[in-house]
Tab-separated table of C-alpha atoms in Angstrom:
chain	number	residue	atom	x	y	z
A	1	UNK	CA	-26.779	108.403	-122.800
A	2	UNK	CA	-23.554	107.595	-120.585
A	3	UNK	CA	-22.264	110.760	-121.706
A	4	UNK	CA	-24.788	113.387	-121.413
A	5	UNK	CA	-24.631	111.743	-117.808
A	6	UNK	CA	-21.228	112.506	-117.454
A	7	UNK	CA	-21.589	116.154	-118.803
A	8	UNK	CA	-24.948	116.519	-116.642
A	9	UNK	CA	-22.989	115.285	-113.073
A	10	UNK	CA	-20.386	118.527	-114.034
A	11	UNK	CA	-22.892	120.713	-115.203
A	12	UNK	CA	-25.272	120.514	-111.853
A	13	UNK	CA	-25.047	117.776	-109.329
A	14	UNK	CA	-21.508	118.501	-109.250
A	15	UNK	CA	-21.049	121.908	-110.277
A	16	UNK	CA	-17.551	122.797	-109.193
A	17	UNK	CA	-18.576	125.957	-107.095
A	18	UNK	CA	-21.278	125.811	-105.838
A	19	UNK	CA	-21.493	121.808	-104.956
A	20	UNK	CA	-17.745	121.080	-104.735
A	21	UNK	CA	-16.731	124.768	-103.628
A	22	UNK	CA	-13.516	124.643	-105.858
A	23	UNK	CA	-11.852	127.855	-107.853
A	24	UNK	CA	-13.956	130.387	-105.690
A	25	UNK	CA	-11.213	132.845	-105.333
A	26	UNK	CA	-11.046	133.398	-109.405
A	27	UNK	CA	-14.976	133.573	-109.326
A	28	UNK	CA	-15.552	136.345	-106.730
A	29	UNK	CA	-12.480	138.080	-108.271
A	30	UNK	CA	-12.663	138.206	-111.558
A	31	UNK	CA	-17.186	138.921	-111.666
A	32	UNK	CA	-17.422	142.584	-111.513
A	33	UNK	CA	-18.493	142.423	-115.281
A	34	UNK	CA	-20.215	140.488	-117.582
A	35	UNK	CA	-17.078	140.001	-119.800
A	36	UNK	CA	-14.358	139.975	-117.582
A	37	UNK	CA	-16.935	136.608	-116.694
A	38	UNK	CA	-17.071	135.512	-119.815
A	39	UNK	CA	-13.723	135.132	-121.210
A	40	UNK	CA	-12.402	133.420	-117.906
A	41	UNK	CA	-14.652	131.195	-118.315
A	42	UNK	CA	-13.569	130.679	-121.698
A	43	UNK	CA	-9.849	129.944	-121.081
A	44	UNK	CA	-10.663	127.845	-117.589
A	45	UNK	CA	-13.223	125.450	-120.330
A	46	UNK	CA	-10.255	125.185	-122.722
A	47	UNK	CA	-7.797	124.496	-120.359
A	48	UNK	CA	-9.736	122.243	-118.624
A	49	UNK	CA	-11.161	120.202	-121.798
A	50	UNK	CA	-7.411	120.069	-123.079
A	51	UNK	CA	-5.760	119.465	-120.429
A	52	UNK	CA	-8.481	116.341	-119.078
A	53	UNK	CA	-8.083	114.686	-122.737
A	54	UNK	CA	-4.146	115.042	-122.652
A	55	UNK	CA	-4.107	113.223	-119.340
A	56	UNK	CA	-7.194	110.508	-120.359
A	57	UNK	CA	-4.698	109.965	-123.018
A	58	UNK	CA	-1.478	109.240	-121.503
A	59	UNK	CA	-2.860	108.221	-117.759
A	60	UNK	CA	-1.054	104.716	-118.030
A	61	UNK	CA	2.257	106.494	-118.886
A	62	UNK	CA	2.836	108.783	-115.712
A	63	UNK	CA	3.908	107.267	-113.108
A	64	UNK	CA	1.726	107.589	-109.809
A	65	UNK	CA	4.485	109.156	-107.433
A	66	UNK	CA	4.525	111.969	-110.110
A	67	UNK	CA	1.406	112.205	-111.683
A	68	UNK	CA	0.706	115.811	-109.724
A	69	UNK	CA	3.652	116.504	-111.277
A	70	UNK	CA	2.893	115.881	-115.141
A	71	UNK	CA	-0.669	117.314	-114.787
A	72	UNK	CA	0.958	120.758	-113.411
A	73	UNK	CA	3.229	120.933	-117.215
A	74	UNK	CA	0.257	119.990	-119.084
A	75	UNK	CA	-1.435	122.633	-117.367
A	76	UNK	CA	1.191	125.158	-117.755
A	77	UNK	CA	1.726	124.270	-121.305
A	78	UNK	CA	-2.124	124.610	-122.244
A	79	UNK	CA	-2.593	128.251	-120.196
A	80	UNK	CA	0.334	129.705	-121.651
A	81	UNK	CA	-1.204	129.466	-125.320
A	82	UNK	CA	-4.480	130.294	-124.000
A	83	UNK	CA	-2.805	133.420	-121.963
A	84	UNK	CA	-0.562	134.332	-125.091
A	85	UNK	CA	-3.783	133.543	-127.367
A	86	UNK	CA	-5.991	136.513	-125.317
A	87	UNK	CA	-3.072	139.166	-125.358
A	88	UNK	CA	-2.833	138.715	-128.889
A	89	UNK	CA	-6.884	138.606	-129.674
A	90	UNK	CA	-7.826	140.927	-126.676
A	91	UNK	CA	-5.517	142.971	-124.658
A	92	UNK	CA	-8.038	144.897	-123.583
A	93	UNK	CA	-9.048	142.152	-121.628
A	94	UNK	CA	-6.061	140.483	-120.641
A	95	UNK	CA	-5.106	143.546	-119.056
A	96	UNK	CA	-8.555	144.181	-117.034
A	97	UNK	CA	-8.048	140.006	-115.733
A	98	UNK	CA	-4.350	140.544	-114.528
A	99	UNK	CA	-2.593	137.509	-113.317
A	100	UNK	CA	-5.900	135.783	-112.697
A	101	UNK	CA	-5.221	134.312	-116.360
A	102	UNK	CA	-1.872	133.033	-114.873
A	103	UNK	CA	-3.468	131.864	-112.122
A	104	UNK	CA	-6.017	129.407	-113.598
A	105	UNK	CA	-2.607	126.601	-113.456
A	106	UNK	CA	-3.419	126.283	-109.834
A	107	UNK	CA	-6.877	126.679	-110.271
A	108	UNK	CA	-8.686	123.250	-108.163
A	109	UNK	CA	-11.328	123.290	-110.663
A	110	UNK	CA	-8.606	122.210	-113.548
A	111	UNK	CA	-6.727	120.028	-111.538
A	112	UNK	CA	-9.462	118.163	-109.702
A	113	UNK	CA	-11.182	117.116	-112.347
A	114	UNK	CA	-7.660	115.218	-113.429
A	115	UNK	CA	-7.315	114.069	-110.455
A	116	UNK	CA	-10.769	112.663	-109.746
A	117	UNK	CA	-11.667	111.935	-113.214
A	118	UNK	CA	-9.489	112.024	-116.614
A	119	UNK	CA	-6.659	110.237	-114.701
A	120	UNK	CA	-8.801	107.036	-114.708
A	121	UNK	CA	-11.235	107.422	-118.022
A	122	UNK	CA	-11.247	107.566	-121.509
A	123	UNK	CA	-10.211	110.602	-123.209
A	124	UNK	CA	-14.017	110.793	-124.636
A	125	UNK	CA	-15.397	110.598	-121.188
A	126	UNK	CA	-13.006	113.130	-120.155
A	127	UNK	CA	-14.070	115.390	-122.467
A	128	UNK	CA	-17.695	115.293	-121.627
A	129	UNK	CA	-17.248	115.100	-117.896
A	130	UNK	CA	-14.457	118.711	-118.637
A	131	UNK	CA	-17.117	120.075	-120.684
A	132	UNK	CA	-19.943	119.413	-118.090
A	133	UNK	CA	-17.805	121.061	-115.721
A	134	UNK	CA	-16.329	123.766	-117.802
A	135	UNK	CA	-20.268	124.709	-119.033
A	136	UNK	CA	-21.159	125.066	-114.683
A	137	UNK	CA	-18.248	126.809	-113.750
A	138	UNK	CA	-19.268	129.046	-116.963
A	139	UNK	CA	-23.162	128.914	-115.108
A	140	UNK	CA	-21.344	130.116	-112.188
A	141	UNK	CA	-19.335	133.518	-112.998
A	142	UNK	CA	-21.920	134.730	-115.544
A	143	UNK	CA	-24.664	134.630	-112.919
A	144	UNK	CA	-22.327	136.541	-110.249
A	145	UNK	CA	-21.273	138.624	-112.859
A	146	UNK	CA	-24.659	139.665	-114.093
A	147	UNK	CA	-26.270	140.738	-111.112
A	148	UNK	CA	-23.005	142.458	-109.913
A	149	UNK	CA	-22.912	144.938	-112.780
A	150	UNK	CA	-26.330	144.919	-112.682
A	151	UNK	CA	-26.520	146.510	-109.502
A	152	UNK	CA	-23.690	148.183	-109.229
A	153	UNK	CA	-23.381	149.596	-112.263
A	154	UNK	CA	-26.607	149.615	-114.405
A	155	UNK	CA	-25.028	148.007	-117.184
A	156	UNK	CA	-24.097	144.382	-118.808
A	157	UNK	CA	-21.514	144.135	-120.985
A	158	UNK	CA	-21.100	147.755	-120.400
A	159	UNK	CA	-24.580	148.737	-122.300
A	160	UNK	CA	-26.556	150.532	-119.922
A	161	UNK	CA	-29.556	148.554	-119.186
A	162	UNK	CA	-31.500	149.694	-116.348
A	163	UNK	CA	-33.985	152.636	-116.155
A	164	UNK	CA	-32.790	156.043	-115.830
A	165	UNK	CA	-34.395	156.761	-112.487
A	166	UNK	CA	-32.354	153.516	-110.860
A	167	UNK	CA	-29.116	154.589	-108.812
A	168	UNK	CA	-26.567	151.766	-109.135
A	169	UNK	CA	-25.729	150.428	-105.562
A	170	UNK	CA	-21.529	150.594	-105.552
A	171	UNK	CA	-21.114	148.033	-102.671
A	172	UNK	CA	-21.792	145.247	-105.614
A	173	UNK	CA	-18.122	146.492	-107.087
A	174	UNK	CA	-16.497	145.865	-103.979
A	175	UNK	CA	-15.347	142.426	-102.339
A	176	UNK	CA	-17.961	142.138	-99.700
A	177	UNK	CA	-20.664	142.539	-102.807
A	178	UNK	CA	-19.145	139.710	-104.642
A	179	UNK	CA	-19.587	137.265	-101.447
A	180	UNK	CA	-23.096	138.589	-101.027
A	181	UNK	CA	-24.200	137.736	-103.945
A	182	UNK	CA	-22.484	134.653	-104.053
A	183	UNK	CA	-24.191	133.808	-100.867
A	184	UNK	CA	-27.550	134.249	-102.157
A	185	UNK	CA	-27.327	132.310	-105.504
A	186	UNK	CA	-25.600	129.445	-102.879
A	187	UNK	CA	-28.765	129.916	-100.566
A	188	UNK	CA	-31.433	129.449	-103.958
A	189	UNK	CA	-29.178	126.464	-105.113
A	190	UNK	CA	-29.381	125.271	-101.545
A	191	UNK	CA	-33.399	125.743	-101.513
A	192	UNK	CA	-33.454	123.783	-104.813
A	193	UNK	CA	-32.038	121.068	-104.379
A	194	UNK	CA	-33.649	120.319	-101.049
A	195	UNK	CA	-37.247	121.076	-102.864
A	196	UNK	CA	-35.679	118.057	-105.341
A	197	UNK	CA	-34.798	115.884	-102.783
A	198	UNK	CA	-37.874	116.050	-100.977
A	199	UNK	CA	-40.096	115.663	-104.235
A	200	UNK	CA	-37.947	112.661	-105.483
């Protein structure tokens, strides 16, 4: 029970964007489509499951003055397989997410969770609590993502799913598209958890 706890508190009550408001430049940025979505979520779970076990394992070995430090090379070391991993596997889709890939080492959804978390667990807790939060930020980008090529392009995963008569509404492709939807899933999330409160 004490872990499906931990993996709930990551997955919802302290989903890293829209509770904690962490790693929301990768999410607007990288949720035009479905897959671009999917896979970076993929390599920001492994990186942040790896990298939160690593740490839960050798916490009581860095010293505290340069624990930022250490959790930076473990980050680096895990992203750099998981970069060289997609090239290899899908260069299609390395190419469409650009140096966002490179950019999930400063990502504050990877290195808060060491921080708050694997830095003072077990590496079993850490993994549940990564996973939790690996699983919401996954919630997250898929939902933008969806309705973004939804609407702006008729499609997910590039299959054309909409009717024929629908005209697909560009301003979802663009920046200001990405922040309105984000908006409204944070206004529904907002709404729910207040209905929750109230009820409980």
């Amino acid at each position: 029970m004490k872990y499906l706890r931990i993996l709930w508190e990551g997955l919802i009550p302290n989903n890293p964007v829209f509770i904690l408001a962490l790693g929301l430049c990768s999410t607007l940025a990288v949720t035009l489509k479905v897959e671009n979505a999917f896979f970076m979520a993929v390599m920001v779970g492994v990186t942040t499951v790896a990298s939160s076990v690593a740490v839960a394992f050798v916490r009581y070995r860095i010293p505290f003055r340069f624990r930022l430090l250490s959790y930076m090379l473990i980050i680096v070391t895990v992203v750099i397989a998981v970069e060289q991993s997609l090239r290899a596997l899908f260069p299609e889709v390395a190419r469409a997410l650009g140096p966002y890939v490179g950019l999930i080492v400063t990502n504050c959804v990877v290195m808060g969770r060491l921080e708050a978390f694997a830095a003072s667990h077990r590496p079993l807790e850490a993994f549940f609590d990564a996973l939790g939060v690996a699983f919401g930020y996954a919630a997250v980008l898929l939902s933008i993502a969806s309705i973004r090529e939804l609407l702006g392009n008729a499609t997910l995963w590039g299959l054309r799913v909409a009717p024929d008569f629908y005209i697909p509404c560009r301003v979802f492709n663009s920046p200001p598209g990405a922040f309105i939807v984000f908006a409204a899933l944070l206004v529904v999330v907002n709404w729910l958890r207040a209905m929750s409160r109230r009820q409980s």
